[in-house]
Coordinates of C-alpha atoms in Angstrom, one line a residue:
Chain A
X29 CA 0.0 0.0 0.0
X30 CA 2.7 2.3 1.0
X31 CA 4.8 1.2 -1.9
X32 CA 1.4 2.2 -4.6
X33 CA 1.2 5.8 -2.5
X34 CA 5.0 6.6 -3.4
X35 CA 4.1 5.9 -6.8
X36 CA 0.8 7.6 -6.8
X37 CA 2.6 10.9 -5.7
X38 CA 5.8 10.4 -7.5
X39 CA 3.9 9.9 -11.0
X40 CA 0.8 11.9 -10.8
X41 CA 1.3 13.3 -14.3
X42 CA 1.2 10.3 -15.7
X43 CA -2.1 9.1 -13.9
X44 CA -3.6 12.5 -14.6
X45 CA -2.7 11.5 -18.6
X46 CA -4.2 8.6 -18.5
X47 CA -7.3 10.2 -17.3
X48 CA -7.2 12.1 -20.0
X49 CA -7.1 9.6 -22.2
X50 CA -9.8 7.8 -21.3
X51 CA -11.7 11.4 -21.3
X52 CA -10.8 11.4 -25.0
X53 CA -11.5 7.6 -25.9
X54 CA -15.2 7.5 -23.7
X55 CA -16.1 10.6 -25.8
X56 CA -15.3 8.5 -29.2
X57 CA -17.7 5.8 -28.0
X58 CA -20.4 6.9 -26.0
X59 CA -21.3 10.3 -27.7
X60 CA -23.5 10.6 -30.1
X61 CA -22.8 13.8 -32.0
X62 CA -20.1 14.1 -34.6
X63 CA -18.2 16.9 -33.6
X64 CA -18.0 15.6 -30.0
X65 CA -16.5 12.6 -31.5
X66 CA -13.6 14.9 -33.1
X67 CA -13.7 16.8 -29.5
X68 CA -12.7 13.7 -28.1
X69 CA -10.2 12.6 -30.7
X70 CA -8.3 15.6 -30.3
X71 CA -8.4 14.9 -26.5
X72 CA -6.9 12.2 -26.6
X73 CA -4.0 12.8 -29.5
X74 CA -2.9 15.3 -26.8
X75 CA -2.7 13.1 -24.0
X76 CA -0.8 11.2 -25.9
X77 CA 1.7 13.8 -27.2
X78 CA 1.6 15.1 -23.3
X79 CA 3.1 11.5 -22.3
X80 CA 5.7 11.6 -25.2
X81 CA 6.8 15.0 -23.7
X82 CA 6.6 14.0 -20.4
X83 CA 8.9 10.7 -21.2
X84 CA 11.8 13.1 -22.4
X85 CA 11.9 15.5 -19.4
X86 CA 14.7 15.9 -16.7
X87 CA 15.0 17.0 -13.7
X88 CA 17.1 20.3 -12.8
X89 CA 17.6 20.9 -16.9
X90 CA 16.9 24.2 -19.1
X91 CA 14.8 24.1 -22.1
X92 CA 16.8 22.4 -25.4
X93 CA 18.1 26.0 -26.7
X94 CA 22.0 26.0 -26.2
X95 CA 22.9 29.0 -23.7
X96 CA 26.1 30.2 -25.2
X97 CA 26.7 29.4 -29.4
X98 CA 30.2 28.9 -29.5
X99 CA 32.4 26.1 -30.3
X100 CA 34.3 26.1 -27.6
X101 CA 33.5 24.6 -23.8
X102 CA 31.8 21.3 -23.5
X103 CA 28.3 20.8 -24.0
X104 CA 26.7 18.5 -21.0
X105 CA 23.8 16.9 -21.7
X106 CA 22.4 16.4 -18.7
X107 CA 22.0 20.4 -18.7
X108 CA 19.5 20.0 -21.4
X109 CA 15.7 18.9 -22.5
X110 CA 15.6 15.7 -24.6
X111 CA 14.7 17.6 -28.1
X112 CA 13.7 14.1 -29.9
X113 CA 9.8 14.3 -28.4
X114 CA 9.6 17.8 -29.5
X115 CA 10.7 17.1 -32.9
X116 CA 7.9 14.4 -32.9
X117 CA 4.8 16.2 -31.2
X118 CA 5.6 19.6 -33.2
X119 CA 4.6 17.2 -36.4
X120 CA 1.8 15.6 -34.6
X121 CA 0.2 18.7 -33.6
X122 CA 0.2 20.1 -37.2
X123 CA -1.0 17.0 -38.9
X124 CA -3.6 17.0 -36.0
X125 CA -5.3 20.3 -36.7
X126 CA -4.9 19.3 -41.2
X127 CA -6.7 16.0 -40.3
X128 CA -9.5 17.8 -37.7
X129 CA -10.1 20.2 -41.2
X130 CA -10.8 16.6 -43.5
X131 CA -13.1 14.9 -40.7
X132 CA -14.9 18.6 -40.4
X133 CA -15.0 18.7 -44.3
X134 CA -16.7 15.0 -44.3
X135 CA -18.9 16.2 -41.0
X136 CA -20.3 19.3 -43.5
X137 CA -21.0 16.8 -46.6
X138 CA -22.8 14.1 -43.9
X139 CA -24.7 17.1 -42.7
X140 CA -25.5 18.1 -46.4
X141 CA -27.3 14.6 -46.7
X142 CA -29.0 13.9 -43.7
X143 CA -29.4 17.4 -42.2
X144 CA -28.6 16.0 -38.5
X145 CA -25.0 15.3 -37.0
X146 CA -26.7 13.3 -34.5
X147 CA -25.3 9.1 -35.1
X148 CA -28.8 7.9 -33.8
X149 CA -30.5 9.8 -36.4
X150 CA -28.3 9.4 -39.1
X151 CA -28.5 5.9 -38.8
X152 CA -32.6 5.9 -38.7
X153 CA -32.7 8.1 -42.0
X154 CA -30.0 5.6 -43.4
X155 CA -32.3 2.4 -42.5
X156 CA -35.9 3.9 -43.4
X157 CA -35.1 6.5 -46.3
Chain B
X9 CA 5.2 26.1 -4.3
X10 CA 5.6 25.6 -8.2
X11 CA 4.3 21.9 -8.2
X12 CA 1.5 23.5 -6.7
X13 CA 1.0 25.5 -9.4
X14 CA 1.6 22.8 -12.0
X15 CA -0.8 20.4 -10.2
X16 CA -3.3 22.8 -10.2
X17 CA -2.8 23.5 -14.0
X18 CA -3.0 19.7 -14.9
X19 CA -6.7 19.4 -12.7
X20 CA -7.9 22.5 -15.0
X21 CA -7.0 20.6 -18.0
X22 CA -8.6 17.5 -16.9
X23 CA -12.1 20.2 -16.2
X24 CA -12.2 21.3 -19.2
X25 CA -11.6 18.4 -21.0
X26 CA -14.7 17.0 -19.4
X27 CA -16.7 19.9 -19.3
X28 CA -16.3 20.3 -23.6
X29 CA -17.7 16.5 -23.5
X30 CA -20.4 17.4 -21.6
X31 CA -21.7 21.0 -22.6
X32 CA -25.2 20.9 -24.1
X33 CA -24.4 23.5 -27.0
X34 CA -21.5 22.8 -29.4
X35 CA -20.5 26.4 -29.3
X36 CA -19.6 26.3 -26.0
X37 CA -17.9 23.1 -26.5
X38 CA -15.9 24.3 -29.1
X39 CA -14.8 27.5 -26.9
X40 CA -14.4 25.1 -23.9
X41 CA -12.3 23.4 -26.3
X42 CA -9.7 26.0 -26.8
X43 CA -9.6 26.7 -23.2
X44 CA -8.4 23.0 -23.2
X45 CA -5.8 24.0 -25.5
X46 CA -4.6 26.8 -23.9
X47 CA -4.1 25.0 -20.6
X48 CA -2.3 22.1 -22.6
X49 CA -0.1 24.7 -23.7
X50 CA 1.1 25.8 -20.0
X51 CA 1.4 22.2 -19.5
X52 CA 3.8 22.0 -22.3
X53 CA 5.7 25.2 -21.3
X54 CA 6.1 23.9 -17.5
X55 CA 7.7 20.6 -18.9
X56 CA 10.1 22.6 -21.1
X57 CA 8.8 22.3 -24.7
X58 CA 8.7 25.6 -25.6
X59 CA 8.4 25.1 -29.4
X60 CA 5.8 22.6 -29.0
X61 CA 3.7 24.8 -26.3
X62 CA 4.4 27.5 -28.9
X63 CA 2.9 25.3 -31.8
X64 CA -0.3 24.2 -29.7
X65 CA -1.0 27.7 -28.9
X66 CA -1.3 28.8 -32.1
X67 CA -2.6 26.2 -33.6
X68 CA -5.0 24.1 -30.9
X69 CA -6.1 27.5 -29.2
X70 CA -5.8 30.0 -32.6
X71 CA -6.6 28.0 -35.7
X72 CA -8.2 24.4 -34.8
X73 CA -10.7 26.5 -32.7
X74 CA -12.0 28.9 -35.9
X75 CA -12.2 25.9 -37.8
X76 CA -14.6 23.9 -35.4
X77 CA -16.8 27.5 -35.0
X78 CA -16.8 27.8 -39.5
X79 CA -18.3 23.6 -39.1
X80 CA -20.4 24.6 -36.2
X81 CA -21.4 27.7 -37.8
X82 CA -22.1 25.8 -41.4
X83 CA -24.3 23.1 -39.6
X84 CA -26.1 22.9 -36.4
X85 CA -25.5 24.1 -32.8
X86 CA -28.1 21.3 -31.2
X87 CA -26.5 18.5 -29.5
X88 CA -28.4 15.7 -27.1
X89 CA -25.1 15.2 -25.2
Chain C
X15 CA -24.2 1.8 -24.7
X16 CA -23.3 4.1 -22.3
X17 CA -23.0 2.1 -19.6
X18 CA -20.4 -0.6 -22.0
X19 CA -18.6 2.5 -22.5
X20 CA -17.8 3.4 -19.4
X21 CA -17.0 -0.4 -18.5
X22 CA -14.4 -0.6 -21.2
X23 CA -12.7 2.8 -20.4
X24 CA -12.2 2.1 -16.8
X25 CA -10.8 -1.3 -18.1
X26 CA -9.1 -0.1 -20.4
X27 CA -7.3 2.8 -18.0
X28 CA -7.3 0.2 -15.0
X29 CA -4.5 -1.6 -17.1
X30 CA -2.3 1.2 -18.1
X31 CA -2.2 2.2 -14.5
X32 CA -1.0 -1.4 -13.8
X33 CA 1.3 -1.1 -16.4
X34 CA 2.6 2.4 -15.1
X35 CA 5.1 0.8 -12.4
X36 CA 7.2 0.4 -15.6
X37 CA 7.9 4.2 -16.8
X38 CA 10.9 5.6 -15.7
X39 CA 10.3 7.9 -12.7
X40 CA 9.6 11.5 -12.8
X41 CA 12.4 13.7 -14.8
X42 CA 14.8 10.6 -14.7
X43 CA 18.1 11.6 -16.2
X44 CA 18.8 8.4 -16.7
X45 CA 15.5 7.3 -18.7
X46 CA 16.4 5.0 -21.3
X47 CA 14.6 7.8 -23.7
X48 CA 17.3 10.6 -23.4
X49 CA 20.9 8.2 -23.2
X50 CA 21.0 7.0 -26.7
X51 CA 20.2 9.4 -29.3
X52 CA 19.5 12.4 -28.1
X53 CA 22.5 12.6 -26.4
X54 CA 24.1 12.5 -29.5
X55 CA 21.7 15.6 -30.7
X56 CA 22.0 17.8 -27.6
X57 CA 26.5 17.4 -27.9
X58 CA 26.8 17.5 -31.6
X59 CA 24.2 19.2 -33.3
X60 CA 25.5 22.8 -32.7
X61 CA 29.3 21.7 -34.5
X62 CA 27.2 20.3 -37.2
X63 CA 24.9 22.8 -38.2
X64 CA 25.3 26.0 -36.3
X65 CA 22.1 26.0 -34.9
X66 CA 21.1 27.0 -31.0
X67 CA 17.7 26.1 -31.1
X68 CA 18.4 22.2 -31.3
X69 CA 14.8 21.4 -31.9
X70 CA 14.9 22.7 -35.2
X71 CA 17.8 21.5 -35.6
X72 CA 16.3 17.9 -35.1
X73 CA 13.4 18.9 -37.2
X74 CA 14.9 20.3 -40.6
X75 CA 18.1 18.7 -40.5
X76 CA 18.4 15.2 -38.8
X77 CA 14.9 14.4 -39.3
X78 CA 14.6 16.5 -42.7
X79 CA 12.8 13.2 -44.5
X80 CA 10.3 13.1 -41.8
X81 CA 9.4 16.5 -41.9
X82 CA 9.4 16.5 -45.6
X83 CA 6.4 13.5 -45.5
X84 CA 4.8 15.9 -42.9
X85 CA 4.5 18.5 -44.6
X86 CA 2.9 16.2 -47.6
X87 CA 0.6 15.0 -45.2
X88 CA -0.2 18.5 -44.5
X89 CA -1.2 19.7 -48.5
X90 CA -2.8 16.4 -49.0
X91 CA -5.5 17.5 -46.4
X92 CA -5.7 20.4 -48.2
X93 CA -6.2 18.6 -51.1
X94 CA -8.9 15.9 -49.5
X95 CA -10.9 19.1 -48.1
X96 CA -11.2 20.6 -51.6
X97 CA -12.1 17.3 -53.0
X98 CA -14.7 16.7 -50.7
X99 CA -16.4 20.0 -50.7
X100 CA -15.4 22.3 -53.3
X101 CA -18.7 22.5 -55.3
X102 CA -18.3 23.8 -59.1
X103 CA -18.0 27.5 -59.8
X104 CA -20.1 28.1 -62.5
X105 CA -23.0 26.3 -60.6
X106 CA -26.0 29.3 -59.9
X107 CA -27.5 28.1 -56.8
X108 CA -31.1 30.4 -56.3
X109 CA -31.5 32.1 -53.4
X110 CA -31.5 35.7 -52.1
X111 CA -28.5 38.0 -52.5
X112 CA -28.0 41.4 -50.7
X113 CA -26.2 44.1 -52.2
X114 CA -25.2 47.5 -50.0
X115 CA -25.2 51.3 -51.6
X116 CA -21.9 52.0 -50.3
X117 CA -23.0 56.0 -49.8
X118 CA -26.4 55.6 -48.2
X119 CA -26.1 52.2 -46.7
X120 CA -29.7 50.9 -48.5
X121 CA -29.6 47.0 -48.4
X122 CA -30.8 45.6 -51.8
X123 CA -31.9 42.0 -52.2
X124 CA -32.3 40.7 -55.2
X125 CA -33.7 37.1 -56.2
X126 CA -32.1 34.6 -59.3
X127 CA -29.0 36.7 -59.0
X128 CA -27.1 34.3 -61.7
X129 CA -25.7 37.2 -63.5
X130 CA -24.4 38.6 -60.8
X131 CA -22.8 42.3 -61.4
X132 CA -19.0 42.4 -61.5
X133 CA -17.5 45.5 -60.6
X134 CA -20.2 48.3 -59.6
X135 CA -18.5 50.8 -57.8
X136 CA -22.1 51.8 -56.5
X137 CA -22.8 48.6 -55.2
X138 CA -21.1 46.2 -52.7
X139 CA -22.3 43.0 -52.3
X140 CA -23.3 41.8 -48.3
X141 CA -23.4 38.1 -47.2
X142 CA -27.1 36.9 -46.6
X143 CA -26.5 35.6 -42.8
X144 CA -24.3 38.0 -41.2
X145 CA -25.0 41.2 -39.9
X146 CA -23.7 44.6 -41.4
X147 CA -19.8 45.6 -40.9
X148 CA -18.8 47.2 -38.0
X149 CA -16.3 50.0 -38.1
X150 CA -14.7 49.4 -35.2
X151 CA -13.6 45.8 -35.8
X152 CA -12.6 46.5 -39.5
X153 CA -10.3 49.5 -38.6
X154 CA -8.5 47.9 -35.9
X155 CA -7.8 44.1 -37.5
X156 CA -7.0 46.5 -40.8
X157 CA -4.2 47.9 -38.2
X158 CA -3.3 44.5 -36.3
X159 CA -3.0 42.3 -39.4
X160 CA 0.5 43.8 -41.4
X161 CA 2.0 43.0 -37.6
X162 CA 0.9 39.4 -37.4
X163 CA 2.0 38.9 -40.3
X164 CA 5.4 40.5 -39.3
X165 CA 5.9 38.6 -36.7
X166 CA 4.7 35.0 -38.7
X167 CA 7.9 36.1 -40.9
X168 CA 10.4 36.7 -37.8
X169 CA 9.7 33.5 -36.6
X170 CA 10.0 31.8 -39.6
X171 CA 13.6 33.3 -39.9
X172 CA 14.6 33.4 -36.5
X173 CA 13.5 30.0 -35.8
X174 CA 17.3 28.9 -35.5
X175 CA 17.9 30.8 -32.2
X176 CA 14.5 30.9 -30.6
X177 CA 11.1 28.9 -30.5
X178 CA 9.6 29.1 -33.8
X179 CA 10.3 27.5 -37.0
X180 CA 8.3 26.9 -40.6
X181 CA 5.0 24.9 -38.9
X182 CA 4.6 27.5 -36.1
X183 CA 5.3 30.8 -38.6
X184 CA 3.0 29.3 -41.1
X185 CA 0.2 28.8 -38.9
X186 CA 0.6 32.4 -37.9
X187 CA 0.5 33.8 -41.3
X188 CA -3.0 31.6 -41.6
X189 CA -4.2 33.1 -38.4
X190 CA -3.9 37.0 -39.9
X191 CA -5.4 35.6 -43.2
X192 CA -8.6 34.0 -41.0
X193 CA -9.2 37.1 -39.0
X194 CA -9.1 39.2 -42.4
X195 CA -11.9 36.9 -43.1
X196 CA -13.5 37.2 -40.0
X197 CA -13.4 40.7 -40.0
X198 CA -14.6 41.7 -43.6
X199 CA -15.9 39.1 -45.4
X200 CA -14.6 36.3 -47.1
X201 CA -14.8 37.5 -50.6
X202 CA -11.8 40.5 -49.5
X203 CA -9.9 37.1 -48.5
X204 CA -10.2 35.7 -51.9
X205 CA -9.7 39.0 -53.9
X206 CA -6.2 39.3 -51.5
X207 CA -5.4 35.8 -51.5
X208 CA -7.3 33.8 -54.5
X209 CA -7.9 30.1 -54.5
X210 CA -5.2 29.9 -57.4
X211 CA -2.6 31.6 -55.6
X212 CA -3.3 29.5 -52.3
X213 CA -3.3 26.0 -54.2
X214 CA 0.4 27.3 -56.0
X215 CA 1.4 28.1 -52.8
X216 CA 0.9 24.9 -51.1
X217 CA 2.4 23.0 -54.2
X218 CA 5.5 25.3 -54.2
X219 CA 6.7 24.4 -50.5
X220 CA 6.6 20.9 -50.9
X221 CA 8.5 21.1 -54.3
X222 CA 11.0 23.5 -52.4
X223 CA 11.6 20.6 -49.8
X224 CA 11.2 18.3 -52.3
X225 CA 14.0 20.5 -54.5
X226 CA 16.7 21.3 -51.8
X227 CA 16.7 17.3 -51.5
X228 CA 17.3 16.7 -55.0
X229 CA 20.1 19.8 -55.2
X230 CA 21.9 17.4 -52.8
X231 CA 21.4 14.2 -55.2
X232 CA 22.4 16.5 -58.1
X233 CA 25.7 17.3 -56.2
X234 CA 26.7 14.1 -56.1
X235 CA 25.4 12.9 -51.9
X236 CA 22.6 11.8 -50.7
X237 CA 18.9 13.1 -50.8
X238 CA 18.4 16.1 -48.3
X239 CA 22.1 16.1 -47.5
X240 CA 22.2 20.3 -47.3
X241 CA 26.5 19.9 -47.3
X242 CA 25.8 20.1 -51.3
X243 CA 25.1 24.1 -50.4
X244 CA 28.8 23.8 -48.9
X245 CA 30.6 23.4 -52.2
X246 CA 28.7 26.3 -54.4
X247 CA 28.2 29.1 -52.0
X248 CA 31.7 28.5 -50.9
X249 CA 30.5 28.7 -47.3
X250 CA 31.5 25.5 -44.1
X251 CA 29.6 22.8 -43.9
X252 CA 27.9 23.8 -40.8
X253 CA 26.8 27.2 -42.4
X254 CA 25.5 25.0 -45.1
X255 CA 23.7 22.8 -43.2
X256 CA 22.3 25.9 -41.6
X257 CA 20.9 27.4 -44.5
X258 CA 19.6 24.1 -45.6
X259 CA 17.1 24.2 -42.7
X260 CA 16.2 27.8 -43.2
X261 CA 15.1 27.1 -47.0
X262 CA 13.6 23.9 -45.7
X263 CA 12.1 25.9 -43.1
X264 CA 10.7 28.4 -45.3
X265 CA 9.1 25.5 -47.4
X266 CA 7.5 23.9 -44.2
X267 CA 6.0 27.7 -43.6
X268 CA 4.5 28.3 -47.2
X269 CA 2.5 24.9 -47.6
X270 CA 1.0 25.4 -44.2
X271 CA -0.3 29.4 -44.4
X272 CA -1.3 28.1 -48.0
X273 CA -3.2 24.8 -46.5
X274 CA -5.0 25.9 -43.1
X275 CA -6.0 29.4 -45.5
X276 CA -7.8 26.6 -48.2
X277 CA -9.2 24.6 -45.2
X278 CA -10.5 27.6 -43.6
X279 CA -12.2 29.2 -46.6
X280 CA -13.5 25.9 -47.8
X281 CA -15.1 25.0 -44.5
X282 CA -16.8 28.6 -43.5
X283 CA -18.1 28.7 -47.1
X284 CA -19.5 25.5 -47.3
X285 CA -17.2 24.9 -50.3
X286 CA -18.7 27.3 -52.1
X287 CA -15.8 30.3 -51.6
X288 CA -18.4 32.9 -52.0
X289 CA -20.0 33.8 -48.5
X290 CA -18.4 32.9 -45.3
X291 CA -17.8 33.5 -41.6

C-alpha cells in the first residue's frame, strides 16, 4: 500500500494522462454527435503527445536551446531537455489540426445529406429512407 | 510552491476536458475546447517544450478553434449530449 | 451503450495504471529515452549545423525526410478538403443575395442573381446571414493584421535561435489571413489571397523541400544532404547545413499558411468560396 502511494505521488502526471485519455477515448464511444467525436479525438491525440513529452523530461535541466553558441566549452547533456519528443509532437500537432479540417469537411457533406450530425438519427434516416 | 502551481494547472486541463464533452451546445464546446488547449499549452511550457507549447497555442487555441466555429457555424448548434 | 462504454474505459485505464510501475520515474536523467540518441543531438548538433535552437535542428536537418512526408501529409489535407467540398463554380445556386449602396447604406436584395454584377462601384455585395460591418472591428484588424504577419515572418527566420520555425510561422500567417476573413468578409480574403494563388502556394513548398533534397542528389550525396550548399556558396559545412534548414524551413512555412487558408475558406463557405464566416 505504501509502496502504490509513493508511486501515486511520485507519478501523478502520468495518472492525470491517463485520465485524459480515457476522457478522450469514452467521448469517441459513447457520444453521439459528430463533432463531439472529433472533440474527443483531439483529447486524446494530446494526451498522448503530453506523455511523449513527459517521457523526455529531466530534472534540474533548461529548455533544449543552447545557452552560449560557440564552439568552444563542452556541452553536457544532462543540462538539457531531450529535443527528440519535441521534434515528434511539433509534427503531430500540425498534422492533428490538417486531419480535424478533412473529418470537419466529411462532417459538412454528412450534414449536407441527412441534415442531422446526431449518429442515432443518421442511422434511422439511413435504414428507413 | 511551483508543483502546486503545475498540479493545479494539470486538474484544470482534466475540467475542461470534461466539461467540452459534456456541454449541451457545441459552441460552447468548441470555446471550452480552446480553453483546453490553452491549458495544454502551459502544461507543455512547464515541462520545457517551448516550441511545442508555442505550436499548440497557435494552432489548438488560434486555428483548430476557428475551424470547429466555420463547421459549427455551417451546420447545427443542437446536440443531445 | 453508455454504460459498455464506461465499462471498457475504466478497463481499459485500469490496465495502463498497472502497467505504469514500468515508466521511468519522474524527470529521470537516466531514462532509457534521453541516453541513446539524443544525447548525441543535444552534444553534436551545434558543430554540425550551427544551430542554437536544437529542436529545429532535429526537425529540418536530422529528421529533414520526416518532416518533408509531414508537410505532404499537410497539403494532402488540403487537397482531401477541396475534393470533398469544393462544389463547381459556374453552378448558380437560387436564393437571395443582398447588395449595400456604399453611400447611403440601403440594403438591396435581389432574387435569381445568376448574373451577378462584377464591378459596380455603386454597389457592394453583403453576405445573406451576417449582420452589417462594424467600423470598429474592420479599422482595428485592418491595423493589427500587417503586424501578425510580421511577426509569422520573424519566426520563420529566426527559428534557429529561438522557439519558432516553418509549422509555427506558417500557422501564424494563416491566423492574420482567417481574421481578415472574419473581420470583412470572405470574398476581400479571396480578392487578397485567390484560390489559385493558395493551391500554387501549397504546391510550391513541398516542391522547395522536395527541391533542396534533390540539389543534394544533383551534387553528387545523398537526398536532403544540405553539405551540397557547402561546395557552391563557398561557405562551411555547418553554415551550409544551416541554411539548408532555413530554405527547408521556409518551405514547411509556405505549404502550411497556404493549406489551413484553403481549409478555412473551404469550410466557413460551405465549399462554395463565396459567403463565409
Amino acid at each position: 500500500m505504501e509502496d502504490f502511494l509513493t508511486q501515486l505521488t511520485s507519478k501523478y502526471n502520468f495518472w492525470a494522462y491517463i485520465v485524459l485519455m480515457m476522457v478522450g477515448l469514452y467521448a469517441m464511444i459513447a457520444k453521439g454527435n459528430l463533432i463531439k467525436k472529433l472533440i474527443g479525438l483531439s483529447i486524446f491525440q494530446t494526451a498522448i503527445m503530453l506523455f511523449y513529452v513527459a517521457i523526455g523530461s529531466k530534472a534540474g535541466a533548461t529548455i533544449p536551446i543552447l545557452r552560449d553558441h560557440t564552439l568552444k566549452g563542452v556541452i553536457d547533456f544532462v543540462e538539457y531537455i531531450n529535443p527528440l519528443p519535441h521534434v515528434l509532437m511539433l509534427t503531430a500537432i500540425v498534422v492533428s489540426v490538417a486531419t480535424l479540417g478533412v473529418a470537419l469537411a466529411l462532417v459538412l457533406r454528412v450534414y449536407d445529406v441527412h441534415q442531422t450530425l446526431e449518429e442515432d438519427e443518421i442511422l434511422e434516416k439511413i435504414k428507413n429512407p | 510552491m511551483i508543483w502546486e502551481i503545475k498540479l493545479l494547472a494539470l486538474i484544470l486541463v482534466i475540467v475542461c476536458a470534461i466539461a467540452a464533452i459534456n456541454a449541451k451546445d457545441l459552441l460552447s464546446a468548441a470555446v471550452i475546447f480552446g480553453i483546453y488547449s490553452f491549458m495544454m499549452c502551459v502544461q507543455w511550457l512547464a515541462m520545457g517544450a517551448v516550441d511545442v507549447a508555442f505550436t499548440e497555442a497557435a494552432i489548438g487555441a488560434g486555428i483548430s478553434t476557428a475551424l470547429m466555429l466555420a463547421a459549427i457555424f455551417r451546420t447545427s448548434r443542437r446536440t443531445k449530449d | 451503450m453508455k454504460k459498455t462504454a464506461l465499462l471498457a474505459v475504466i478497463l481499459t485505464g485500469a490496465l495502463l495504471i498497472l502497467s505504469m510501475e514500468n515508466f521511468p520515474s519522474w524527470g529521470d536523467v537516466q531514462s532509457p529515452a534521453s541516453l541513446h540518441l539524443s544525447r548525441h543531438f543535444i552534444e553534436k548538433s551545434y558543430e554540425q549545423t550551427l544551430t542554437p535552437n536544437l529542436v529545429t535542428a532535429v526537425l529540418g536537418d536530422y529528421r529533414g525526410f520526416d518532416t518533408m512526408l509531414e508537410t505532404v501529409v499537410v497539403f494532402t489535407a488540403a487537397l482531401a478538403c477541396f475534393l470533398v467540398i469544393r462544389l463547381p463554380r459556374d453552378v448558380c445556386t437560387p436564393g437571395l443575395f443582398y447588395y449595400r449602396h456604399t453611400r447611403t447604406g440601403l440594403v438591396v436584395r435581389k432574387h435569381d442573381a445568376c448574373e451577378l454584377p462584377g464591378e459596380n462601384p455603386t454597389f457592394e455585395r453583403v453576405d445573406s446571414d451576417w449582420p452589417p460591418h462594424d467600423v470598429v472591428v474592420v479599422s482595428t484588424c485592418r491595423m493589427v493584421i500587417p503586424f501578425i504577419q510580421l511577426f509569422g515572418l520573424y519566426v520563420v527566420a529566426h527559428g534557429h535561435y529561438s522557439p519558432g520555425g516553418g509549422f509555427q510561422g506558417g500557422v501564424i500567417f494563416a491566423a492574420s489571413y482567417v481574421l481578415l476573413a472574419v473581420s470583412h468578409d470572405l470574398r476581400t480574403l479571396v480578392h487578397r489571397l485567390n484560390e489559385r494563388v493558395t493551391h500554387l502556394l501549397s504546391a510550391a513548398g513541398v516542391l522547395l523541400f522536395f527541391g533542396v533534397g534533390l540539389f543534394g542528389m544533383a551534387m553528387g550525396l545523398n537526398f536532403l544532404d544540405y553539405g551540397a550548399l557547402e561546395g557552391v556558396l563557398g561557405m562551411s559545412l555547418a553554415s551550409g547545413h544551416s541554411l539548408g534548414i532555413l530554405l527547408v524551413e521556409i518551405g514547411v512555412g509556405m505549404t502550411v499558411t497556404a493549406a489551413l487558408v484553403i481549409i478555412f475558406k473551404l469550410l466557413s463557405s460551405r465549399g462554395t468560396v463565396t459567403e463565409g464566416l
